[in-house]
Amino acid sequence: MENRRILITGGAGFIGSHVVRLFVNKYPAYNIYNLDVLTYAGNLENLRDIEEAENYKFLKADINDAVKIDSLFEEYKFDSVIHLAAESHVDRSITDPLAFVKTNVIGTLNLMNAARKFWKDNFNDKLFYHISTDEVYGSLGKAGLFTENTSYDPNSPYSASKASSDHFVRAYGETYSLPYIISNCSNNYGPNQFPEKLIPLFIHNIVNNKPLPVYGDGRYTRDWLFVKNHAEAIDLAFHKGQHKETYNIGGFNEWQNIDLIHLLCQIMDRKLNRKEGESARLITYVKDRPGHDKRYAIDASKINKELGWKPSVTFEEGLEKTIDWYLENKTWLDNVTSGNYKDYYKKQYSR
Ligand code: NAD
Ligand code: TYD
């Protein structure tokens, strides 16, 4: 279809802003609607470069407000949805699980209900694309990878809420024939990530000579993907993916936290003209996260074989780019770490 009217939810957040930018720039004939309520994690600064584009419109709305979501479908006649809006931080889900059920589960249902109502169950050229996480699969031992057939086994309130929303999307596909795609991605990193997640938090703390709080023994493993490569995978799956299918997306790039943190410290020493080992002295082992998943690792061979996707940015390149972005965008970082951030930080790290 040449002229799509795509609703992207959560477009002011980290991954969403990269997806919105990609679609606005790459598809001038599409109308891109970015729906976001602007929680602490949503920031329109992320989209300054495209906010005047003719094919872009920002809609401030809460996916928990079903009446408002219905009315926006009526008004703007979306023909597809790329759904990223969510509460996304595991630590916050441990202190406030209900907020995650509301937005991640009920919010997703509100969007699908609106889509069904407005599309009147006539689903030609329609698509509900749900963005999910590898965390729904739970934790791996030393060996093995998550495939699309791995059973769901979520351990945190965050991953349980995402797993639940994935199940509802499938259920709407089976019960009401809602055309859907789900993709489950590994840990993203890159510009514009809120400094509560490991990489931006540690960059921020290194710059400010603050302790680097490593949970537990630091021997937890994550698979890291540069955010722009995730956005490209979403573009591909949206246009070429099979409906009613799931695609795992990952970086083929596993790191134990402590090794990643040492690499980060080394690069930061160089960039900040510090003596070798100076940043690493900030490493401080702190109390572990409850229910901390030991290892995530994605088998992304399905999307690779079927759609030809693979990450183009190596971890070394991506990490350099990410660090440079945070060093060059100090005002962005200062703005998001003022106000409520200080309260959050105190509560999270003074236990
Ligand atoms: P984020 O926290 O940076 O951004 C979330 C965005 O959603 C924010 O702009 C926020 O304002 C918006 N939002 C939250 N609640 C809302 C509501 N009720 N109504 C409207 N908007 C609301 O998150 P992110 O890291 O960009 O993640 C985006 C999506 O990708 C999420 O669904 C997440 O589960 C998934 N995901 C993230 C990662 C990762 O590593 N960050 C990995 C895999 C999947
Ligand atoms: P995070 O970025 O929160 O992503 P997720 O928990 O969704 O994978 O955390 C990545 C890893 O880093 C995870 O094993 C927890 C660990 N971690 C710390 O050791 N210290 C911290 O302050 C944070 C935020 C995370």
PDB file of N, CA and C and ligand atoms in Angstrom, residues 88-91 135 158 187 193 196-199 201-202 213-216 218 220-222 224 257 261 286 289 292-293 296 344 349, ligand 2:
ATOM      1  N   SER A  88       8.586   0.190  30.844  1.00  0.00           N
ATOM      2  CA  SER A  88       9.617  -0.688  30.289  1.00  0.00           C
ATOM      3  C   SER A  88      10.769  -1.046  31.236  1.00  0.00           C
ATOM      4  N   HIS A  89      10.746  -0.549  32.472  1.00  0.00           N
ATOM      5  CA  HIS A  89      11.920  -0.809  33.313  1.00  0.00           C
ATOM      6  C   HIS A  89      11.644  -1.834  34.420  1.00  0.00           C
ATOM      7  N   VAL A  90      12.418  -2.915  34.427  1.00  0.00           N
ATOM      8  CA  VAL A  90      12.205  -4.021  35.365  1.00  0.00           C
ATOM      9  C   VAL A  90      12.202  -3.530  36.826  1.00  0.00           C
ATOM     10  N   ASP A  91      13.165  -2.688  37.187  1.00  0.00           N
ATOM     11  CA  ASP A  91      13.240  -2.246  38.595  1.00  0.00           C
ATOM     12  C   ASP A  91      11.971  -1.507  39.013  1.00  0.00           C
ATOM     13  N   GLU A 135      12.408 -10.971  27.272  1.00  0.00           N
ATOM     14  CA  GLU A 135      12.295 -11.290  28.704  1.00  0.00           C
ATOM     15  C   GLU A 135      11.088 -12.182  29.005  1.00  0.00           C
ATOM     16  N   TYR A 158       7.459  -6.856  35.042  1.00  0.00           N
ATOM     17  CA  TYR A 158       7.560  -6.302  33.681  1.00  0.00           C
ATOM     18  C   TYR A 158       7.370  -7.391  32.646  1.00  0.00           C
ATOM     19  N   ASN A 187      18.016  -6.821  24.541  1.00  0.00           N
ATOM     20  CA  ASN A 187      18.310  -5.491  25.113  1.00  0.00           C
ATOM     21  C   ASN A 187      18.819  -4.520  24.056  1.00  0.00           C
ATOM     22  N   GLN A 193      18.236   6.794  25.155  1.00  0.00           N
ATOM     23  CA  GLN A 193      17.701   5.838  26.145  1.00  0.00           C
ATOM     24  C   GLN A 193      17.722   6.491  27.520  1.00  0.00           C
ATOM     25  N   GLU A 196      18.079   5.109  33.207  1.00  0.00           N
ATOM     26  CA  GLU A 196      17.736   4.185  34.295  1.00  0.00           C
ATOM     27  C   GLU A 196      18.201   2.789  33.883  1.00  0.00           C
ATOM     28  N   LYS A 197      18.359   2.582  32.558  1.00  0.00           N
ATOM     29  CA  LYS A 197      18.824   1.297  32.035  1.00  0.00           C
ATOM     30  C   LYS A 197      20.349   1.285  32.089  1.00  0.00           C
ATOM     31  N   LEU A 198      20.918   0.087  32.103  1.00  0.00           N
ATOM     32  CA  LEU A 198      22.346  -0.074  32.428  1.00  0.00           C
ATOM     33  C   LEU A 198      23.290   0.880  31.672  1.00  0.00           C
ATOM     34  N   ILE A 199      23.273   0.858  30.345  1.00  0.00           N
ATOM     35  CA  ILE A 199      24.321   1.576  29.603  1.00  0.00           C
ATOM     36  C   ILE A 199      24.236   3.094  29.791  1.00  0.00           C
ATOM     37  N   LEU A 201      22.750   4.767  32.154  1.00  0.00           N
ATOM     38  CA  LEU A 201      22.936   5.094  33.579  1.00  0.00           C
ATOM     39  C   LEU A 201      24.424   5.117  33.920  1.00  0.00           C
ATOM     40  N   PHE A 202      25.137   4.108  33.414  1.00  0.00           N
ATOM     41  CA  PHE A 202      26.558   4.018  33.756  1.00  0.00           C
ATOM     42  C   PHE A 202      27.360   5.110  33.040  1.00  0.00           C
ATOM     43  N   PRO A 213      26.555   1.115  40.186  1.00  0.00           N
ATOM     44  CA  PRO A 213      25.939   0.066  41.025  1.00  0.00           C
ATOM     45  C   PRO A 213      25.723  -1.243  40.263  1.00  0.00           C
ATOM     46  N   VAL A 214      26.621  -2.195  40.460  1.00  0.00           N
ATOM     47  CA  VAL A 214      26.519  -3.500  39.787  1.00  0.00           C
ATOM     48  C   VAL A 214      25.684  -4.431  40.659  1.00  0.00           C
ATOM     49  N   TYR A 215      24.595  -4.954  40.086  1.00  0.00           N
ATOM     50  CA  TYR A 215      23.722  -5.841  40.865  1.00  0.00           C
ATOM     51  C   TYR A 215      24.367  -7.221  41.039  1.00  0.00           C
ATOM     52  N   GLY A 216      24.294  -7.744  42.266  1.00  0.00           N
ATOM     53  CA  GLY A 216      24.768  -9.111  42.535  1.00  0.00           C
ATOM     54  C   GLY A 216      26.249  -9.246  42.197  1.00  0.00           C
ATOM     55  N   GLY A 218      27.402  -9.449  39.158  1.00  0.00           N
ATOM     56  CA  GLY A 218      27.691  -8.863  37.840  1.00  0.00           C
ATOM     57  C   GLY A 218      27.825  -9.888  36.727  1.00  0.00           C
ATOM     58  N   TYR A 220      25.636 -11.591  35.132  1.00  0.00           N
ATOM     59  CA  TYR A 220      24.385 -11.783  34.391  1.00  0.00           C
ATOM     60  C   TYR A 220      24.659 -11.466  32.925  1.00  0.00           C
ATOM     61  N   THR A 221      24.005 -12.203  32.049  1.00  0.00           N
ATOM     62  CA  THR A 221      24.305 -12.057  30.620  1.00  0.00           C
ATOM     63  C   THR A 221      23.112 -11.485  29.860  1.00  0.00           C
ATOM     64  N   ARG A 222      23.416 -10.502  29.002  1.00  0.00           N
ATOM     65  CA  ARG A 222      22.400  -9.914  28.133  1.00  0.00           C
ATOM     66  C   ARG A 222      22.924  -9.904  26.705  1.00  0.00           C
ATOM     67  N   TRP A 224      22.961  -7.685  23.391  1.00  0.00           N
ATOM     68  CA  TRP A 224      22.752  -6.256  23.130  1.00  0.00           C
ATOM     69  C   TRP A 224      22.637  -5.952  21.635  1.00  0.00           C
ATOM     70  N   ASN A 257      27.458  -8.679  32.298  1.00  0.00           N
ATOM     71  CA  ASN A 257      27.413  -7.262  32.684  1.00  0.00           C
ATOM     72  C   ASN A 257      28.778  -6.715  33.039  1.00  0.00           C
ATOM     73  N   ILE A 261      30.737  -3.598  31.429  1.00  0.00           N
ATOM     74  CA  ILE A 261      30.995  -2.402  32.252  1.00  0.00           C
ATOM     75  C   ILE A 261      32.490  -2.029  32.179  1.00  0.00           C
ATOM     76  N   VAL A 286      26.348  -3.895  44.476  1.00  0.00           N
ATOM     77  CA  VAL A 286      25.210  -3.584  45.357  1.00  0.00           C
ATOM     78  C   VAL A 286      24.281  -4.798  45.415  1.00  0.00           C
ATOM     79  N   ARG A 289      19.083  -7.507  42.200  1.00  0.00           N
ATOM     80  CA  ARG A 289      17.668  -7.311  41.846  1.00  0.00           C
ATOM     81  C   ARG A 289      16.920  -8.599  42.182  1.00  0.00           C
ATOM     82  N   HIS A 292      16.220 -11.765  39.521  1.00  0.00           N
ATOM     83  CA  HIS A 292      17.105 -11.342  38.431  1.00  0.00           C
ATOM     84  C   HIS A 292      17.361 -12.487  37.452  1.00  0.00           C
ATOM     85  N   ASP A 293      16.980 -12.307  36.185  1.00  0.00           N
ATOM     86  CA  ASP A 293      17.190 -13.347  35.174  1.00  0.00           C
ATOM     87  C   ASP A 293      18.672 -13.474  34.846  1.00  0.00           C
ATOM     88  N   TYR A 296      19.923 -13.923  29.033  1.00  0.00           N
ATOM     89  CA  TYR A 296      19.052 -13.848  27.849  1.00  0.00           C
ATOM     90  C   TYR A 296      19.929 -13.987  26.615  1.00  0.00           C
ATOM     91  N   TYR A 344      13.679   9.075  42.156  1.00  0.00           N
ATOM     92  CA  TYR A 344      13.738   7.679  41.706  1.00  0.00           C
ATOM     93  C   TYR A 344      15.091   7.079  42.080  1.00  0.00           C
ATOM     94  N   TYR A 349      18.483   3.190  44.703  1.00  0.00           N
ATOM     95  CA  TYR A 349      19.862   2.825  45.022  1.00  0.00           C
ATOM     96  C   TYR A 349      20.274   3.064  46.473  1.00  0.00           C
TER      97      TYR A 349
HETATM   98  P1  TYD B   2      18.604  -3.185  32.373  1.00  0.00           P
HETATM   99  O1  TYD B   2      19.301  -2.181  31.509  1.00  0.00           O
HETATM  100  O2  TYD B   2      17.710  -2.711  33.468  1.00  0.00           O
HETATM  101  O3  TYD B   2      17.838  -4.164  31.379  1.00  0.00           O
HETATM  102  P2  TYD B   2      17.066  -5.577  31.688  1.00  0.00           P
HETATM  103  O4  TYD B   2      16.969  -5.791  33.135  1.00  0.00           O
HETATM  104  O5  TYD B   2      15.736  -5.325  31.076  1.00  0.00           O
HETATM  105  O6  TYD B   2      17.884  -6.596  30.995  1.00  0.00           O
HETATM  106  O7  TYD B   2      19.700  -4.116  33.043  1.00  0.00           O
HETATM  107  C1  TYD B   2      20.662  -4.818  32.240  1.00  0.00           C
HETATM  108  C2  TYD B   2      21.481  -5.683  33.191  1.00  0.00           C
HETATM  109  O8  TYD B   2      22.255  -4.819  34.043  1.00  0.00           O
HETATM  110  C3  TYD B   2      20.641  -6.540  34.116  1.00  0.00           C
HETATM  111  O9  TYD B   2      21.303  -7.782  34.341  1.00  0.00           O
HETATM  112  C4  TYD B   2      20.611  -5.750  35.421  1.00  0.00           C
HETATM  113  C5  TYD B   2      21.955  -5.042  35.426  1.00  0.00           C
HETATM  114  N1  TYD B   2      21.962  -3.727  36.120  1.00  0.00           N
HETATM  115  C6  TYD B   2      22.912  -3.466  37.114  1.00  0.00           C
HETATM  116  O10 TYD B   2      23.778  -4.318  37.435  1.00  0.00           O
HETATM  117  N2  TYD B   2      22.886  -2.256  37.738  1.00  0.00           N
HETATM  118  C7  TYD B   2      21.960  -1.297  37.435  1.00  0.00           C
HETATM  119  O11 TYD B   2      21.980  -0.213  38.060  1.00  0.00           O
HETATM  120  C8  TYD B   2      21.018  -1.563  36.391  1.00  0.00           C
HETATM  121  C9  TYD B   2      19.976  -0.540  36.009  1.00  0.00           C
HETATM  122  C10 TYD B   2      21.054  -2.797  35.753  1.00  0.00           C
END
